[in-house]
Short mmCIF file of C-alpha atoms in Angstrom, two decimals:
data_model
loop_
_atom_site.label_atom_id
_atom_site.label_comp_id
_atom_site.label_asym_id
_atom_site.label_seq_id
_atom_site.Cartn_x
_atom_site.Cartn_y
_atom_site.Cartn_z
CA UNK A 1 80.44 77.41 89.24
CA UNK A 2 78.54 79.28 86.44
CA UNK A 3 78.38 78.07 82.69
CA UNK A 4 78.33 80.44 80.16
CA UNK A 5 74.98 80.73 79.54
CA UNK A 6 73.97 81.67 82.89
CA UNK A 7 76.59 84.25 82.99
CA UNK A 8 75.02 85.50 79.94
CA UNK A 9 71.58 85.35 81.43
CA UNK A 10 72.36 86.94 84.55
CA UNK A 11 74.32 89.58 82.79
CA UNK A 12 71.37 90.29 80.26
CA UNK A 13 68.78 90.47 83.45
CA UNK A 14 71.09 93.16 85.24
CA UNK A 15 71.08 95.14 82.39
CA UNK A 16 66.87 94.92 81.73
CA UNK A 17 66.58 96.03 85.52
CA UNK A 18 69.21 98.89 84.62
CA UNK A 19 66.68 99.86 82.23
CA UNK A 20 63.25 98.66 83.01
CA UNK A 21 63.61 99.24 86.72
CA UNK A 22 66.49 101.92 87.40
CA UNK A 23 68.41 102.84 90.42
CA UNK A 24 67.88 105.10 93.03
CA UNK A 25 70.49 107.94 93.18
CA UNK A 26 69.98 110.49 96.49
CA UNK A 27 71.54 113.65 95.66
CA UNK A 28 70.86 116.64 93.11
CA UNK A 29 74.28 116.33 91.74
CA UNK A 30 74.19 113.10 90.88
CA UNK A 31 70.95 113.46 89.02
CA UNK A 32 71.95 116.62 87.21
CA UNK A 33 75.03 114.35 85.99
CA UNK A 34 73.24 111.67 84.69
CA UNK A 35 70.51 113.87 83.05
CA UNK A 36 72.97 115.66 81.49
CA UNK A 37 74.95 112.83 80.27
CA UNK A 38 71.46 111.72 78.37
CA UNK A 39 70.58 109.18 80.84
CA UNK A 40 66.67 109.10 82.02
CA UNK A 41 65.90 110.42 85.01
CA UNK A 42 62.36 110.16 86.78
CA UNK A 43 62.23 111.91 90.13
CA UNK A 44 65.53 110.23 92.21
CA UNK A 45 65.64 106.76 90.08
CA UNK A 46 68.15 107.17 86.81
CA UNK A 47 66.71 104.31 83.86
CA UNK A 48 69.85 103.17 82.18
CA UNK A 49 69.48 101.74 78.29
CA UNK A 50 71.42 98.35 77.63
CA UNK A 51 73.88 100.53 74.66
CA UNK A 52 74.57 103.80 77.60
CA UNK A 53 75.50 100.69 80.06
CA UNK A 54 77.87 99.31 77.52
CA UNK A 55 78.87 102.49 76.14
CA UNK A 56 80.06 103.97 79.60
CA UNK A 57 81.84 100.57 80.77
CA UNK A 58 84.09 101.05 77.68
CA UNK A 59 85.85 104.00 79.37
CA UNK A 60 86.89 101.92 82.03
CA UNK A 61 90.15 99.91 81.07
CA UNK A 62 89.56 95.74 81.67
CA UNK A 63 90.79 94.04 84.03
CA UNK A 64 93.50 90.94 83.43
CA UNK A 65 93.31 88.38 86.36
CA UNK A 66 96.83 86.83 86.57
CA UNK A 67 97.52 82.96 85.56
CA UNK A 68 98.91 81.61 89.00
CA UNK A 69 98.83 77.91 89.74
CA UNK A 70 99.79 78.60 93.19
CA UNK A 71 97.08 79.25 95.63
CA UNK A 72 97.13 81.59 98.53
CA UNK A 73 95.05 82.52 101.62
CA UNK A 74 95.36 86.20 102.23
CA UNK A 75 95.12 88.03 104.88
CA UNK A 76 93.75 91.49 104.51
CA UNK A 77 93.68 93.48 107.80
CA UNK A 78 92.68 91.50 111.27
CA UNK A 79 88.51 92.09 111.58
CA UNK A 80 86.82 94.15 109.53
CA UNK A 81 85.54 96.93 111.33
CA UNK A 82 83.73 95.72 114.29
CA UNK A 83 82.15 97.63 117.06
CA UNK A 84 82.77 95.15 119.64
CA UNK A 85 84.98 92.76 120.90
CA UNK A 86 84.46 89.87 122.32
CA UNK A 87 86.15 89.84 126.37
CA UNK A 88 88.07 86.30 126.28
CA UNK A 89 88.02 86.59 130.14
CA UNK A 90 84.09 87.40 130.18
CA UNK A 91 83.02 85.45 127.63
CA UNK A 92 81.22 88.47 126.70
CA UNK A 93 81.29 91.07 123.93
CA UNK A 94 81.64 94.43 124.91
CA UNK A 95 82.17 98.00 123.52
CA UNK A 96 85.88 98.82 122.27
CA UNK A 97 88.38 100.68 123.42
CA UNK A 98 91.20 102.38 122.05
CA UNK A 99 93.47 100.31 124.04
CA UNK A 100 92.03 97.36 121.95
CA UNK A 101 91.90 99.84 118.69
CA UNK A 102 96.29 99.77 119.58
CA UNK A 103 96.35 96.26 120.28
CA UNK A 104 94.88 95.18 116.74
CA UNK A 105 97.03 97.66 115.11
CA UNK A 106 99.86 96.24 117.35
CA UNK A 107 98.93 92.38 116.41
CA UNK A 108 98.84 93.29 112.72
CA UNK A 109 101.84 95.20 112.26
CA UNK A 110 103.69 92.17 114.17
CA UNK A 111 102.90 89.34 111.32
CA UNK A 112 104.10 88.54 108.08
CA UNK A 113 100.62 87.87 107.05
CA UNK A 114 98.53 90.85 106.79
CA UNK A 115 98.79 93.24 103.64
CA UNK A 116 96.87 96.23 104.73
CA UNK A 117 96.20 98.60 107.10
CA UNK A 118 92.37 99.38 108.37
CA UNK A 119 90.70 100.98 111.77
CA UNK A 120 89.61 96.97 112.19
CA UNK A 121 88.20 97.75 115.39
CA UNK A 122 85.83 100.49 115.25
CA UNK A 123 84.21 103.46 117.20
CA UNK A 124 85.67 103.04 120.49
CA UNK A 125 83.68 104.66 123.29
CA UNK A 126 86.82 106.56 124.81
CA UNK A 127 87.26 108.25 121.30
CA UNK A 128 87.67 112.14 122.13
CA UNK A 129 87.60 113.57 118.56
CA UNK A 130 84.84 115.91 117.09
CA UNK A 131 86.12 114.17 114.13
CA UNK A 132 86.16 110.44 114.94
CA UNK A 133 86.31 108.87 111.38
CA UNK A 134 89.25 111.15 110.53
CA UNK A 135 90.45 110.44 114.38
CA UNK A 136 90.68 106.43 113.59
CA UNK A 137 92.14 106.84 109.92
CA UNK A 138 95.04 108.76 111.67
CA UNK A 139 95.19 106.17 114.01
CA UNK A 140 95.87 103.55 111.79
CA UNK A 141 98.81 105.55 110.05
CA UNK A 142 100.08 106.46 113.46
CA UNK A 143 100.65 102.96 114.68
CA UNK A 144 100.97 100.92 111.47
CA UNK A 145 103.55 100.98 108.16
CA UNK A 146 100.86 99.15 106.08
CA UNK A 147 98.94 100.59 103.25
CA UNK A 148 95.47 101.67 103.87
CA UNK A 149 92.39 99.28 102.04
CA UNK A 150 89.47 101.67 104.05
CA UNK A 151 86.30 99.52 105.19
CA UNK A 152 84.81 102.38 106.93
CA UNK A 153 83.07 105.39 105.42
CA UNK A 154 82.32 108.65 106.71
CA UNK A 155 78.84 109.23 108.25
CA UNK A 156 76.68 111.99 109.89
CA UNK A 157 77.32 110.38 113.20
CA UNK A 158 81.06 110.08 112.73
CA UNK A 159 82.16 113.50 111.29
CA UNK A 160 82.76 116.80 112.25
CA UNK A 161 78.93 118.54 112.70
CA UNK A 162 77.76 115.58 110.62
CA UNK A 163 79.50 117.20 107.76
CA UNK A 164 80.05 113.92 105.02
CA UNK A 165 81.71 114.90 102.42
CA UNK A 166 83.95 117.35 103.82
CA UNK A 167 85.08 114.79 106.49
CA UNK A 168 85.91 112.44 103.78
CA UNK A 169 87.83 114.46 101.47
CA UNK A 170 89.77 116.25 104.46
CA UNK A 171 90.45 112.48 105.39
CA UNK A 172 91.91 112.03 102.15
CA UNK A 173 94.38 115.13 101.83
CA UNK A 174 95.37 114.27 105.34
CA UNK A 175 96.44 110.73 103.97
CA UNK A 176 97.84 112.01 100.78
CA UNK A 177 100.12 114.47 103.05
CA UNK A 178 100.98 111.71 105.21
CA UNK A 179 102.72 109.85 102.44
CA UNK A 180 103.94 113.20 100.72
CA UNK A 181 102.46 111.33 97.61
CA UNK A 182 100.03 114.03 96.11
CA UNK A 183 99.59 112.63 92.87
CA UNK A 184 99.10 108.64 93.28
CA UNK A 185 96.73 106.58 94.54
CA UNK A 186 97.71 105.89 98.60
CA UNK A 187 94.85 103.86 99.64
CA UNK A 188 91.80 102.45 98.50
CA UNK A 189 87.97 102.79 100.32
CA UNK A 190 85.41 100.35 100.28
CA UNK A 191 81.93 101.53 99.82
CA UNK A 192 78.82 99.76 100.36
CA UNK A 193 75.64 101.15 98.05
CA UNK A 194 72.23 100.42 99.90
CA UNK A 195 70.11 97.67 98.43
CA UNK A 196 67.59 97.48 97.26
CA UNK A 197 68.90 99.25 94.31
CA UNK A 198 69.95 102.61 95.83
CA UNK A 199 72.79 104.72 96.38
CA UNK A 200 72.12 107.00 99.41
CA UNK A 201 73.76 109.86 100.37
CA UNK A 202 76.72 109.25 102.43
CA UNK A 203 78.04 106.31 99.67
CA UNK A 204 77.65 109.06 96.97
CA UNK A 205 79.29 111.88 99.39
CA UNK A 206 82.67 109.52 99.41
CA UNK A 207 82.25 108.43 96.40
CA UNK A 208 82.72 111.84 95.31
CA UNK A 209 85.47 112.86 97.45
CA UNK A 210 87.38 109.49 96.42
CA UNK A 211 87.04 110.61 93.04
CA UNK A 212 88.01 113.85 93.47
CA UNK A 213 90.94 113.06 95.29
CA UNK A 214 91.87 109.93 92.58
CA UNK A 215 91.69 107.66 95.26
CA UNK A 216 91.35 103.72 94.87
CA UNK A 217 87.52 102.99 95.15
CA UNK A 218 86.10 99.18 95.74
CA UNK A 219 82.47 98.64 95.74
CA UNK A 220 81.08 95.84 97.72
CA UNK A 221 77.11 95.14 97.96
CA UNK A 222 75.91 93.95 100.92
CA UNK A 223 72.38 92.86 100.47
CA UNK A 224 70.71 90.48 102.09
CA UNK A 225 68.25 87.42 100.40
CA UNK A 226 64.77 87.79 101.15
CA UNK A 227 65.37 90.62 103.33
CA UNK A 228 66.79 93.70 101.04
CA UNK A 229 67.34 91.77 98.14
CA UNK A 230 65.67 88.62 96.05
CA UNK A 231 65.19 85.40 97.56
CA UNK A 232 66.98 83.49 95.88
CA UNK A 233 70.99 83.24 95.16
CA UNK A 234 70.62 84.22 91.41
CA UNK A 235 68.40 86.94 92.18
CA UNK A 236 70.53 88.67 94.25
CA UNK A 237 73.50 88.11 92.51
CA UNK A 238 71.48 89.93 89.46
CA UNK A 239 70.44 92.93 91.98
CA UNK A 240 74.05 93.25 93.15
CA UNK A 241 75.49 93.27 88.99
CA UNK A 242 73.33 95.97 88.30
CA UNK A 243 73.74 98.14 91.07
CA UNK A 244 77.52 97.86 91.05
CA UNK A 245 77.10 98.69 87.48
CA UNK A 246 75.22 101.69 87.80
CA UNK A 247 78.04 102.47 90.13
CA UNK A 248 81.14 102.13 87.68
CA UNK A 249 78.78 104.44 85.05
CA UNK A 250 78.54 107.02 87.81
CA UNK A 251 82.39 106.87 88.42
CA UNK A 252 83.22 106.91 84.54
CA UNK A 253 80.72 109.61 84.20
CA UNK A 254 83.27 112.20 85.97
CA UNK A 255 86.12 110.07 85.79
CA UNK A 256 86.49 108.71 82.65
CA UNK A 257 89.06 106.03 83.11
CA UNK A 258 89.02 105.29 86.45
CA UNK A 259 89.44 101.29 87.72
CA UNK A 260 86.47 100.69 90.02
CA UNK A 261 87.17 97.24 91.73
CA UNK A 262 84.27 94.78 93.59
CA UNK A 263 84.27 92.52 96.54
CA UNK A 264 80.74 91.47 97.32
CA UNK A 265 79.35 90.87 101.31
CA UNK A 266 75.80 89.86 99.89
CA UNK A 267 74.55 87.21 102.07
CA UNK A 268 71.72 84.80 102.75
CA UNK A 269 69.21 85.85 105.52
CA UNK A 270 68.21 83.13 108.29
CA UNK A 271 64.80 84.01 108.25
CA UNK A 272 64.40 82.68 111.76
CA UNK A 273 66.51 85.61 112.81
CA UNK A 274 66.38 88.30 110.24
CA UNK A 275 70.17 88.04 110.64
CA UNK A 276 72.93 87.88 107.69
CA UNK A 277 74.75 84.70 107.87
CA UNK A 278 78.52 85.36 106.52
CA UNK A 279 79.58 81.19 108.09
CA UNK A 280 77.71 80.00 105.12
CA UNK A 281 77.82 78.04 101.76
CA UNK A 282 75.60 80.65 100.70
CA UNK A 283 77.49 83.08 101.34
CA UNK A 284 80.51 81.94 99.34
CA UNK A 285 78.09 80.66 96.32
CA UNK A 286 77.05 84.02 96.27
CA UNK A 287 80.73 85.43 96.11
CA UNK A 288 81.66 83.08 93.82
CA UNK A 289 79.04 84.17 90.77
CA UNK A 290 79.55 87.60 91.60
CA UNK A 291 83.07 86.69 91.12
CA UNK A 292 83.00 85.03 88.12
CA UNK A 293 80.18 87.13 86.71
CA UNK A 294 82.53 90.11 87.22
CA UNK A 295 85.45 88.26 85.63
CA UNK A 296 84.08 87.56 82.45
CA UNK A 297 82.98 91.75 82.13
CA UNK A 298 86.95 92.62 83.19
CA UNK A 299 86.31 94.35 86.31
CA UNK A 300 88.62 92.99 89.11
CA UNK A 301 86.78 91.42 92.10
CA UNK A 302 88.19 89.57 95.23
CA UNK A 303 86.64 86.52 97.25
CA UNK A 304 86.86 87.16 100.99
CA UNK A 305 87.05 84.02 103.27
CA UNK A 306 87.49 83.39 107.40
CA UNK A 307 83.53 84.75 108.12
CA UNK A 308 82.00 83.62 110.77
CA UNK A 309 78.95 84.09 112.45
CA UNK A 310 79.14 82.15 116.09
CA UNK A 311 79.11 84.23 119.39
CA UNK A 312 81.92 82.45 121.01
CA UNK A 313 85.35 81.10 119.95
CA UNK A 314 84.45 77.14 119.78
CA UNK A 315 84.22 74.82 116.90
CA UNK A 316 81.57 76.57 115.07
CA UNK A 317 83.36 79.66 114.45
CA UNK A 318 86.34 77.17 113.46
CA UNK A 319 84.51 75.56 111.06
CA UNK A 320 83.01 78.20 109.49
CA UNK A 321 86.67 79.87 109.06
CA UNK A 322 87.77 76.58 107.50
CA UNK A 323 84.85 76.46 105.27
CA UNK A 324 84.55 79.98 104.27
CA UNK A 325 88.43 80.37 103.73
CA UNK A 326 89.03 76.84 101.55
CA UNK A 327 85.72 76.16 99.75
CA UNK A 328 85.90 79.54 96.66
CA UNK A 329 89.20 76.94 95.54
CA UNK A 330 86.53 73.81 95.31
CA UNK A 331 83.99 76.27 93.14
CA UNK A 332 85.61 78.16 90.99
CA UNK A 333 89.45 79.15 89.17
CA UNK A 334 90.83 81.50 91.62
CA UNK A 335 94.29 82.23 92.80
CA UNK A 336 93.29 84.41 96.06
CA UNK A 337 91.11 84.47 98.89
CA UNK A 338 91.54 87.26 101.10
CA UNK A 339 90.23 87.03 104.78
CA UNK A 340 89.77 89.22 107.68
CA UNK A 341 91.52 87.01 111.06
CA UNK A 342 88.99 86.84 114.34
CA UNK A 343 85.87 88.15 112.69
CA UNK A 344 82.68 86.99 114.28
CA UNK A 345 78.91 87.35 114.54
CA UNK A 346 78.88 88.19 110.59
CA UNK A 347 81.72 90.81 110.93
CA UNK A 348 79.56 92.46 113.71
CA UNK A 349 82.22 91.26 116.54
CA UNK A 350 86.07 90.15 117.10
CA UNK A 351 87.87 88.09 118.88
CA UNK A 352 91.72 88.13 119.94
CA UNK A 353 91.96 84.54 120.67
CA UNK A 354 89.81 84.20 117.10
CA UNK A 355 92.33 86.09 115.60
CA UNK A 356 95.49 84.07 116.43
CA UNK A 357 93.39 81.13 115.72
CA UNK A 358 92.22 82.16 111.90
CA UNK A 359 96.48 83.03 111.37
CA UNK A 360 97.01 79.21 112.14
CA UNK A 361 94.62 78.43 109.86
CA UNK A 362 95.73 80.50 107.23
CA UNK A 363 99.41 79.21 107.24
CA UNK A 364 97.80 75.38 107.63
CA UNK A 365 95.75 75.82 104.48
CA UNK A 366 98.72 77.59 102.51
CA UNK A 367 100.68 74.90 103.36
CA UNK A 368 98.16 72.32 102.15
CA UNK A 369 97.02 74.14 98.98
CA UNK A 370 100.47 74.23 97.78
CA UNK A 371 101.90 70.78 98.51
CA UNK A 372 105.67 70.76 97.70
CA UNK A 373 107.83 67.97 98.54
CA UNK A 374 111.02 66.22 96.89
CA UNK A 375 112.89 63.24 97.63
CA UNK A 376 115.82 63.29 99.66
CA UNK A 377 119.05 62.29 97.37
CA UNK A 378 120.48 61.09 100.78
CA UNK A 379 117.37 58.16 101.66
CA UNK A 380 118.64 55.21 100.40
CA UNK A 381 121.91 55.92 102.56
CA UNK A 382 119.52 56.61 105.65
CA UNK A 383 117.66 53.46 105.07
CA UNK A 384 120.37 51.38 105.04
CA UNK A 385 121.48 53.13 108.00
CA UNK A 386 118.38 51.23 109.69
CA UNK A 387 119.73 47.86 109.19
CA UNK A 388 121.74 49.21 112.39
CA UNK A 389 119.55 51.81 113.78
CA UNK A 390 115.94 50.92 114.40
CA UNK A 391 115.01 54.52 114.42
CA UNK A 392 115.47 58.21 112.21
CA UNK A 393 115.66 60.15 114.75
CA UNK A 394 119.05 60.31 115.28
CA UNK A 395 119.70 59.23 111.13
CA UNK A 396 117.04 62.22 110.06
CA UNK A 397 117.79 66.07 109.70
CA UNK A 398 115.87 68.74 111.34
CA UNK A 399 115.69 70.96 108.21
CA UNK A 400 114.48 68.91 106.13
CA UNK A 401 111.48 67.69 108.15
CA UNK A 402 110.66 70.97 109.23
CA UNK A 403 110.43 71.90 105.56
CA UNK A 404 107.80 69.09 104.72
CA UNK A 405 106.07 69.79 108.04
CA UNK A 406 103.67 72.29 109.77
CA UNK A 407 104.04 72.47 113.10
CA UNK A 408 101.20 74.54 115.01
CA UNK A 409 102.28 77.10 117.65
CA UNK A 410 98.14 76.74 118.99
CA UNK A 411 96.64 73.86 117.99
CA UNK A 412 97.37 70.58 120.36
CA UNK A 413 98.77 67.04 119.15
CA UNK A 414 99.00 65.39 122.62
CA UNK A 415 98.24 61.67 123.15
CA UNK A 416 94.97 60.33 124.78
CA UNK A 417 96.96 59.73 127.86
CA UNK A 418 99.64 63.17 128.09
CA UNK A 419 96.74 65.20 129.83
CA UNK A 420 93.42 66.20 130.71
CA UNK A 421 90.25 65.14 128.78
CA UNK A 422 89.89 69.03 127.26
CA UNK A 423 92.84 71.07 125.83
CA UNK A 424 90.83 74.18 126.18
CA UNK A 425 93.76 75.37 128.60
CA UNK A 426 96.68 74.88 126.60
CA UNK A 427 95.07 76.37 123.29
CA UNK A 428 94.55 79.78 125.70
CA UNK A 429 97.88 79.13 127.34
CA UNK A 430 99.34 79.18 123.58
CA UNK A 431 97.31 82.67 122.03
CA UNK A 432 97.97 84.33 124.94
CA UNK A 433 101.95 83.65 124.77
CA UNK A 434 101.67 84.28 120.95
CA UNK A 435 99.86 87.50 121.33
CA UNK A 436 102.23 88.81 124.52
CA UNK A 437 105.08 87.64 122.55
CA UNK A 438 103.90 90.40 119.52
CA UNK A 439 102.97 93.15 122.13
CA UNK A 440 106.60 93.08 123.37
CA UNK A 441 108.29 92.91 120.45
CA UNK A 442 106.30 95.88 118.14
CA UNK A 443 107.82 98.84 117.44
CA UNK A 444 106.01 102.20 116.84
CA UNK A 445 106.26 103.11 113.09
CA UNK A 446 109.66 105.80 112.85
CA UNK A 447 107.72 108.93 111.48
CA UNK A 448 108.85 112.39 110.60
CA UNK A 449 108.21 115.40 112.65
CA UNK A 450 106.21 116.31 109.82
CA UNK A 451 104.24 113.20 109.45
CA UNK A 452 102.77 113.76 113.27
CA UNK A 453 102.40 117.51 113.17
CA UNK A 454 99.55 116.09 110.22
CA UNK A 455 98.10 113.63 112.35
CA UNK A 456 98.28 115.30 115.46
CA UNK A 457 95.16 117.58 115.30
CA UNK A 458 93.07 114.56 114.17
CA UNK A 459 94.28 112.44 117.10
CA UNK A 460 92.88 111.71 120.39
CA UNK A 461 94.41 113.73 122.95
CA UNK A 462 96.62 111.06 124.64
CA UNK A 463 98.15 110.12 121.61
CA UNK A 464 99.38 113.71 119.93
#
């Protein structure tokens, strides 16, 4: 999508606004690092020179994207962590629960397509704990075998007497217990620094704690154009290289070393609204510099696809998923897009039905991004066979057309004339046998007595 030169350029303006305009960093240790590690350091902003910038990305080894022809729709965890949930009954959204918090856990652990293991649904009001980011992280290892890619962070409203950084590295240990794996990374947090050019206090407080720990750590801006960032796609993309840069300096800085990875949730604005709009071209332009942009420095960065931003489950939110997930293959070389199944309202919301919807998509798209067909050694034979036989359905085999076909378990193929004019019914019919299919068949994760004795005094009561 870019050419080199504009990488170049946009590369060369992150670093001037390194140096001529610094970034904000909001706590006294972070400052005393950077002042004593000869950066400049005016009040809370730290002024980083063009030859520190390059000096301190050198201690972090580069990246090598693999060479893969094939490409491949991935799915991450189901949502990303949304406070509400969109009632399919209601046609409302509502407040979670941990019953739903179970269920997504449930629905993710049941399919071959998810890769990690998140909260997904997040903050539910029935949620007992004095501790509830702790309480959701133990969650998640209590009812899924998956490893753990974090998109939550500890807060002062979600911790233990608003206590940040001790929440997040007691979080930690407790997960490092869990898999009786003290010494390796276990999981990897995403962390969102505030834009315009800032990091705040509770990214920095698990930043630290990740580090500490040696924990994986992902950095993903999230600003939005004309709003907390530039107005235009460039100029945002430039805000977002620097700041993520200033936050692999700040890593290296104690951690010489360590891999810092990016995913980037920068947006455009509808300025009608004020709102970020994730169902976008935009949206994925933006990814897609940031992505290559990122590439060209070595620093691994993923593409995320299956955003929406529709209040409903109707053909907006479909299209949006089939834009979002397929277009990063029309703009730029990539091998993976990684998604996040019955997101809505720009991650803000979730869906059930969505989310059985978006896996259909997925496997549909794999199927057609990877075309793979031979010819059957046996046709001539079978088309003689039709000098007899006007048909191939009783000449054909099963296997083979199964293995040049997709056949939906959701989506409808009836005629004009099978049934009624909308096939709203049988697509709710179809999710709802889908998803009561995967509730019966889950089975809890077979843990040690010593595995729940360190969960059990970060769990909600019910489930110790």
């Amino acid at each position: 999508m870019l050419n080199k030169d504009q990488i170049d350029n946009i590369y060369e303006l992150a670093l001037n606004t390194l140096e001529k305009v610094g970034i904000v960093f909001d706590t006294k240790k972070s400052l005393a690092a950077f002042k004593n590690h000869g950066f400049e350091v005016i009040g809370n902003r730290v002024y980083m020179s063009s030859n520190k910038v390059e000096e301190y990305l050198e201690l972090m080894p580069k990246y090598t994207y693999p060479q893969s022809e094939k490409k491949i729709v991935r799915a991450t965890t189901p949502f990303l962590n949304s406070p509400a949930l969109y009632d399919d009954e209601t046609k409302k959204f509502r407040r979670t629960t941990l019953k739903d918090v179970i269920k997504a856990h449930i629905l993710s652990e049941t399919s071959e397509l998810y890769e990690f293991a998140n909260p997904s649904l997040i903050d539910p009001f029935d949620l007992d704990c004095d501790d509830s980011y702790a309480s959701q992280i133990a969650l998640t290892l209590r009812y899924t075998t998956k490893p753990l890619n974090i998109g939550i962070r500890a807060t002062i409203n979600c911790t233990k007497d608003g206590k940040v950084y001790e929440s997040a590295k007691r979080t930690l240990k407790m997960i490092k217990d869990f898999y009786g794996r003290k010494d390796e990374i276990v999981c990897y947090q995403g962390l969102c620094p505030m834009s315009p050019l800032a990091y705040d206090v509770e990214c920095l407080e698990n930043l630290d704690a990740l580090m500490e720990e040696a924990q994986g750590i992902v950095l993903f801006p999230c600003t939005m154009s004309y709003v907390t960032g530039p107005e235009t796609l460039m100029g945002v993309v430039v805000h977002d290289v620097a700041l993520c840069l200033a936050g692999i300096i700040y890593v290296q800085m104690f951690s010489p070393g360590t891999e810092v990875s990016m995913c980037s949730f920068s947006t455009m604005s509808d300025i009608r609204t004020l709102q970020p709009s994730y169902g976008s071209t935009e949206y994925m332009h933006l990814q897609v510099m940031f992505f290559e942009i990122c590439k060209q420095l070595g620093i691994n960065c993923t593409v995320c696809g299956i955003t929406c931003d529709n209040l409903d489950v109707d053909f907006q939110a479909g299209s949006e998923s089939m834009l979002t997930a397929s277009l990063p293959f029309s703009l730029t070389e990539i091998s993976d897009v990684w998604c996040y199944p019955g997101s809505m309202a720009g991650f803000a919301g979730a869906s059930f039905k969505k989310l059985i919807l978006d896996e259909d998509i997925i496997r549909c798209l794999n199927k057609g991004l990877n075309p793979k067909y031979e010819l059957d050694s046996n046709l001539l034979e079978k088309l003689e066979t039709t000098k007899k036989k006007s048909g191939f359905l009783k000449i054909g085999k099963m296997n083979l057309y199964r293995h040049d076909h997709y056949l939906s378990d959701t989506f409808t193929k009836k005629s004009i004339n099978s049934g009624a004019a909308t096939n709203e019914a049988d697509i709710d019919n179809a999710v709802k046998k889908i998803i009561d299919h995967r509730l019966s068949i889950y089975k809890e994760p077979d843990l040690t007595r010593e595995q729940l004795n360190i969960l059990s005094p970060y769990l909600p009561t019910e489930f110790r």
